[in-house]
Tab-separated table of C-alpha atoms and ligand atoms in Angstrom:
chain	number	residue	atom	x	y	z
O	1	MET	CA	0.000	0.000	0.000
O	2	LYS	CA	1.342	3.416	-0.990
O	3	VAL	CA	-0.194	6.292	0.937
O	4	ILE	CA	0.483	10.031	0.710
O	5	MET	CA	-0.321	12.402	3.559
O	6	LEU	CA	-1.408	15.899	2.525
O	7	GLY	CA	-2.229	18.874	4.706
O	8	ALA	CA	-0.891	22.177	5.985
O	9	PRO	CA	2.150	22.327	8.274
O	10	GLY	CA	0.978	21.097	11.661
O	11	ALA	CA	-2.197	19.452	10.321
O	12	GLY	CA	-1.085	16.187	11.931
O	13	LYS	CA	0.514	14.400	8.963
O	14	GLY	CA	3.444	13.086	10.994
O	15	THR	CA	1.247	12.040	13.931
O	16	GLN	CA	-1.105	10.079	11.672
O	17	ALA	CA	1.650	8.707	9.407
O	18	LYS	CA	3.355	7.098	12.420
O	19	MET	CA	0.041	5.489	13.462
O	20	ILE	CA	-0.549	4.209	9.916
O	21	ALA	CA	2.994	2.819	9.731
O	22	ASP	CA	2.514	0.906	13.009
O	23	ALA	CA	-0.943	-0.396	12.131
O	24	TYR	CA	-0.179	-1.463	8.550
O	25	GLY	CA	3.470	-2.514	8.912
O	26	ILE	CA	4.854	-0.110	6.307
O	27	PRO	CA	7.637	2.471	6.767
O	28	HIS	CA	6.876	6.103	7.566
O	29	ILE	CA	8.985	8.258	5.253
O	30	SER	CA	9.168	11.932	6.218
O	31	THR	CA	11.306	14.201	4.049
O	32	GLY	CA	11.303	16.749	6.903
O	33	ASP	CA	12.723	14.114	9.308
O	34	ILE	CA	15.354	13.085	6.738
O	35	PHE	CA	16.449	16.718	6.339
O	36	ARG	CA	16.508	17.284	10.115
O	37	ALA	CA	18.676	14.171	10.581
O	38	ASN	CA	21.069	15.514	7.917
O	39	ILE	CA	21.191	18.912	9.638
O	40	LYS	CA	21.947	17.237	12.963
O	41	ASN	CA	24.745	15.189	11.380
O	42	GLY	CA	26.203	18.244	9.615
O	43	THR	CA	26.025	16.731	6.104
O	44	GLU	CA	26.286	18.847	2.925
O	45	LEU	CA	22.635	18.087	2.178
O	46	GLY	CA	21.697	19.205	5.695
O	47	LYS	CA	23.600	22.490	5.317
O	48	LYS	CA	21.843	23.243	2.023
O	49	ALA	CA	18.393	22.247	3.342
O	50	LYS	CA	18.751	24.329	6.526
O	51	THR	CA	19.008	27.604	4.612
O	52	TYR	CA	15.536	26.993	3.166
O	53	MET	CA	13.887	25.328	6.166
O	54	ASP	CA	14.828	28.088	8.624
O	55	LYS	CA	12.944	30.591	6.465
O	56	GLY	CA	9.950	28.291	6.013
O	57	GLU	CA	10.708	27.895	2.286
O	58	LEU	CA	10.710	24.614	0.373
O	59	VAL	CA	13.963	22.826	-0.358
O	60	PRO	CA	14.482	22.782	-4.202
O	61	ASP	CA	12.705	19.897	-5.978
O	62	ALA	CA	15.911	18.423	-7.426
O	63	LEU	CA	17.418	17.852	-3.969
O	64	VAL	CA	14.229	16.298	-2.607
O	65	VAL	CA	13.458	14.013	-5.549
O	66	ASP	CA	16.930	12.398	-5.650
O	67	LEU	CA	16.808	11.863	-1.912
O	68	ILE	CA	13.397	10.197	-1.878
O	69	MET	CA	14.097	7.990	-4.894
O	70	SER	CA	17.113	6.467	-3.151
O	71	ARG	CA	14.973	5.891	-0.025
O	72	PHE	CA	12.373	3.947	-2.090
O	73	ALA	CA	15.115	1.566	-3.207
O	74	GLU	CA	15.600	0.320	0.365
O	75	ASP	CA	14.322	-3.129	1.328
O	76	ASP	CA	11.634	-2.045	3.787
O	77	CYS	CA	9.737	-0.256	0.970
O	78	ARG	CA	8.838	-3.397	-0.971
O	79	ASN	CA	5.298	-3.593	0.510
O	80	GLY	CA	4.695	0.151	0.244
O	81	TYR	CA	5.088	3.173	2.494
O	82	VAL	CA	3.354	6.181	3.947
O	83	LEU	CA	4.824	9.444	2.651
O	84	ASP	CA	4.749	12.464	4.968
O	85	GLY	CA	5.828	15.780	3.448
O	86	PHE	CA	6.420	14.423	-0.050
O	87	PRO	CA	5.279	15.277	-2.671
O	88	ARG	CA	4.939	18.970	-1.887
O	89	THR	CA	4.851	20.489	-5.363
O	90	ILE	CA	3.329	19.421	-8.685
O	91	PRO	CA	6.794	18.627	-10.176
O	92	GLN	CA	7.507	16.359	-7.157
O	93	ALA	CA	4.160	14.577	-7.665
O	94	GLU	CA	4.896	14.101	-11.373
O	95	ALA	CA	8.379	12.759	-10.592
O	96	LEU	CA	6.848	10.275	-8.129
O	97	ASP	CA	4.220	9.103	-10.632
O	98	ALA	CA	6.826	8.719	-13.373
O	99	ALA	CA	9.115	6.659	-11.110
O	100	LEU	CA	6.255	4.388	-10.002
O	101	GLU	CA	4.879	3.951	-13.524
O	102	LYS	CA	8.248	2.587	-14.678
O	103	ASN	CA	7.577	-0.409	-12.396
O	104	GLY	CA	3.841	-0.597	-13.170
O	105	GLU	CA	3.026	0.862	-9.745
O	106	HIS	CA	0.926	3.792	-8.528
O	107	VAL	CA	-0.076	5.729	-5.408
O	108	ASP	CA	-3.136	4.083	-3.792
O	109	VAL	CA	-4.521	6.887	-1.624
O	110	ALA	CA	-3.753	10.555	-0.893
O	111	VAL	CA	-5.183	11.479	2.523
O	112	ASP	CA	-5.764	15.214	3.016
O	113	ILE	CA	-5.972	16.239	6.685
O	114	GLU	CA	-7.993	19.444	6.765
O	115	VAL	CA	-7.248	21.980	9.522
O	116	PRO	CA	-7.967	25.734	9.228
O	117	ASP	CA	-4.975	28.126	9.436
O	118	GLU	CA	-6.131	29.653	12.736
O	119	ASN	CA	-5.896	26.248	14.509
O	120	ILE	CA	-2.431	25.658	13.016
O	121	ILE	CA	-0.742	28.704	14.547
O	122	SER	CA	-1.788	27.745	18.087
O	123	ARG	CA	-0.905	24.057	17.551
O	124	MET	CA	2.643	24.732	16.402
O	125	GLY	CA	3.622	26.751	19.460
O	126	GLY	CA	2.722	23.721	21.599
O	127	ARG	CA	4.562	21.114	19.550
O	128	ARG	CA	7.669	19.554	21.069
O	129	ALA	CA	9.975	17.327	19.044
O	130	CYS	CA	12.693	14.851	19.899
O	131	THR	CA	15.852	15.580	17.912
O	132	ASN	CA	17.102	12.061	18.618
O	133	CYS	CA	14.264	9.762	17.476
O	134	GLY	CA	11.852	12.168	15.732
O	135	ALA	CA	8.868	11.540	18.064
O	136	THR	CA	6.511	14.509	18.374
O	137	TYR	CA	4.307	15.672	21.231
O	138	HIS	CA	2.023	18.549	22.090
O	139	VAL	CA	2.125	20.227	25.482
O	140	LYS	CA	-1.691	20.136	25.691
O	141	TYR	CA	-3.053	17.549	23.234
O	142	ASN	CA	-0.365	14.867	23.458
O	143	PRO	CA	2.000	15.584	26.371
O	144	PRO	CA	5.012	13.364	27.178
O	145	LYS	CA	4.874	11.395	30.448
O	146	VAL	CA	7.698	13.534	31.900
O	147	ASP	CA	7.697	17.223	30.964
O	148	GLY	CA	10.363	17.995	28.305
O	149	ILE	CA	11.590	14.379	27.963
O	150	CYS	CA	10.882	11.947	25.096
O	151	ASP	CA	8.806	8.887	26.140
O	152	VAL	CA	10.515	6.756	23.489
O	153	CYS	CA	14.240	7.452	23.977
O	154	GLY	CA	14.527	9.658	27.081
O	155	GLN	CA	16.206	12.564	25.250
O	156	LYS	CA	15.293	16.249	25.661
O	157	LEU	CA	12.386	17.697	23.663
O	158	ILE	CA	12.729	20.994	21.775
O	159	LEU	CA	10.588	23.582	19.998
O	160	ARG	CA	11.583	23.285	16.327
O	161	ASP	CA	13.315	26.393	14.891
O	162	ASP	CA	10.684	26.617	12.148
O	163	ASP	CA	7.776	26.483	14.652
O	164	LYS	CA	8.240	30.137	15.657
O	165	PRO	CA	5.061	32.097	14.779
O	166	GLU	CA	6.616	34.279	12.017
O	167	THR	CA	8.101	31.215	10.277
O	168	VAL	CA	4.841	29.268	10.639
O	169	LYS	CA	3.017	32.099	8.829
O	170	ASN	CA	5.461	31.844	5.908
O	171	ARG	CA	5.158	28.034	5.872
O	172	LEU	CA	1.381	28.427	5.618
O	173	ASN	CA	1.762	30.857	2.677
O	174	VAL	CA	4.158	28.463	0.960
O	175	TYR	CA	1.686	25.618	1.610
O	176	HIS	CA	-1.236	27.483	0.042
O	177	THR	CA	0.687	28.530	-3.077
O	178	GLN	CA	2.893	25.496	-3.765
O	179	THR	CA	1.399	22.431	-2.052
O	180	GLN	CA	-2.373	22.932	-1.996
O	181	PRO	CA	-2.604	22.482	-5.819
O	182	LEU	CA	-1.810	18.793	-5.136
O	183	ILE	CA	-5.332	18.407	-3.759
O	184	ASP	CA	-6.766	18.958	-7.245
O	185	TYR	CA	-3.987	16.857	-8.776
O	186	TYR	CA	-5.027	13.790	-6.719
O	187	LYS	CA	-8.761	14.605	-6.939
O	188	LYS	CA	-8.470	14.327	-10.733
O	189	LYS	CA	-6.832	10.915	-10.301
O	190	ASP	CA	-9.759	9.949	-8.032
O	191	ILE	CA	-7.527	8.889	-5.137
O	192	LEU	CA	-8.024	11.905	-2.847
O	193	ARG	CA	-9.732	11.263	0.503
O	194	THR	CA	-10.324	14.020	3.056
O	195	VAL	CA	-10.494	13.805	6.851
O	196	ASP	CA	-11.359	16.426	9.464
O	197	GLY	CA	-8.062	17.092	11.271
O	198	THR	CA	-9.615	19.275	13.978
O	199	GLN	CA	-10.933	16.186	15.777
O	200	ASP	CA	-9.123	14.303	18.538
O	201	MET	CA	-6.083	12.509	17.025
O	202	ASN	CA	-7.536	9.027	17.714
O	203	LYS	CA	-10.767	9.970	15.950
O	204	VAL	CA	-8.744	11.285	12.977
O	205	PHE	CA	-6.941	7.924	12.878
O	206	ALA	CA	-10.239	6.005	13.032
O	207	ASP	CA	-11.443	7.979	9.980
O	208	ILE	CA	-8.187	7.199	8.136
O	209	LYS	CA	-8.474	3.484	8.961
O	210	ALA	CA	-12.009	3.498	7.556
O	211	ILE	CA	-10.539	4.854	4.294
O	212	LEU	CA	-7.542	2.509	4.090
O	213	GLY	CA	-9.531	-0.593	5.094
Z	301	AP5	P1	8.045	18.912	7.549
Z	301	AP5	O1	8.796	18.354	8.679
Z	301	AP5	O2	7.398	17.984	6.570
Z	301	AP5	O3	7.004	19.945	8.148
Z	301	AP5	P2	5.472	20.264	7.756
Z	301	AP5	O4	4.879	19.694	6.548
Z	301	AP5	O5	5.454	21.738	7.831
Z	301	AP5	O6	4.714	19.464	8.754
Z	301	AP5	P3	4.947	19.419	10.250
Z	301	AP5	O7	5.952	18.343	10.593
Z	301	AP5	O8	5.228	20.801	10.770
Z	301	AP5	O9	3.507	19.057	10.770
Z	301	AP5	P4	2.635	17.733	10.666
Z	301	AP5	O10	1.512	17.935	9.699
Z	301	AP5	O11	3.486	16.518	10.477
Z	301	AP5	O12	2.000	17.782	12.107
Z	301	AP5	P5	2.333	16.947	13.443
Z	301	AP5	O13	1.806	15.560	13.306
Z	301	AP5	O14	3.743	17.136	13.871
Z	301	AP5	O15	8.969	19.898	6.694
Z	301	AP5	C1	9.776	20.888	7.290
Z	301	AP5	C2	10.511	21.653	6.214
Z	301	AP5	O16	11.348	20.747	5.456
Z	301	AP5	C3	9.635	22.334	5.157
Z	301	AP5	O17	9.206	23.617	5.584
Z	301	AP5	C4	10.620	22.406	3.973
Z	301	AP5	O18	11.536	23.466	4.142
Z	301	AP5	C5	11.388	21.098	4.087
Z	301	AP5	N1	10.786	20.016	3.285
Z	301	AP5	C6	10.274	18.838	3.779
Z	301	AP5	N2	9.794	18.087	2.784
Z	301	AP5	C7	9.992	18.789	1.636
Z	301	AP5	C8	9.673	18.553	0.266
Z	301	AP5	N3	9.048	17.415	-0.124
Z	301	AP5	N4	9.999	19.503	-0.650
Z	301	AP5	C9	10.635	20.633	-0.273
Z	301	AP5	N5	10.945	20.941	1.005
Z	301	AP5	C10	10.633	20.022	1.952
Z	301	AP5	O19	1.354	17.744	14.440
Z	301	AP5	C11	1.607	19.087	14.789
Z	301	AP5	C12	1.309	19.285	16.300
Z	301	AP5	O20	-0.086	19.133	16.518
Z	301	AP5	C13	2.000	18.249	17.196
Z	301	AP5	O21	2.360	18.868	18.385
Z	301	AP5	C14	0.905	17.179	17.449
Z	301	AP5	O22	1.073	16.521	18.682
Z	301	AP5	C15	-0.356	18.041	17.408
Z	301	AP5	N6	-1.511	17.333	16.849
Z	301	AP5	C16	-1.524	16.434	15.818
Z	301	AP5	N7	-2.787	16.013	15.571
Z	301	AP5	C17	-3.590	16.694	16.452
Z	301	AP5	C18	-5.001	16.699	16.692
Z	301	AP5	N8	-5.846	15.953	15.965
Z	301	AP5	N9	-5.463	17.530	17.668
Z	301	AP5	C19	-4.618	18.314	18.411
Z	301	AP5	N10	-3.272	18.327	18.227
Z	301	AP5	C20	-2.763	17.538	17.258
């Protein structure tokens, strides 16, 4: 099963993608997590990506497409995957379709998690992320067991640099101009399914499970 998660920054794509990955036994592939790991490790890719991410801009398509194509070649992808944060532009979506078509494959479902912009701004300020294992929390809606510490690996939780309000506003603008057109792209292919992302995260997941079967 090949699933794409769509939605604004902070809509809950990562939260739901992790739940899908656990429930369906497929890998969760987040381009944002891959870039953050590269930044942490000081790689050339990480240095390039950071200049865009800190401003809330998208990393250029060419860098992202090469990166994701090499990830698909790994063994754990043979039964599919859930993509979180990719594709994010029409050229990325076309590159994905072209790569899959070469092997007679296709995307099965694109799940759009709908959350209005006003909810997003308040959500992002409360998000806390683990720089070690990538787990995410929310101080109010999904708090860790011990304040400021990751439940999974025991490392410190941080507020992401790009979760500051002025950067979130730019990320939302970038989303509306460059990523939202993907909703029509997948609607035309008849694989778009929409869920209400303002509900409790377990209810959002129940709706997604009803779609995926
Ligand atoms: P990326 O890491 O993909 O960020 P994003 O898309 O902006 O998404 P987020 O991770 O911010 O949010 P999310 O939707 O996953 O929400 P989450 O589940 O954490 O990308 C970062 C940057 O990398 C981009 O800006 C760009 O520069 C670059 N990049 C990445 N991919 C790229 C690509 N393909 N092309 C070019 N550039 C790329 O939830 C948010 C918070 O809300 C959490 O605290 C969570 O606990 C809480 N929450 C979740 N669900 C609920 C709920 N139902 N109710 C209440 N709270 C909830």
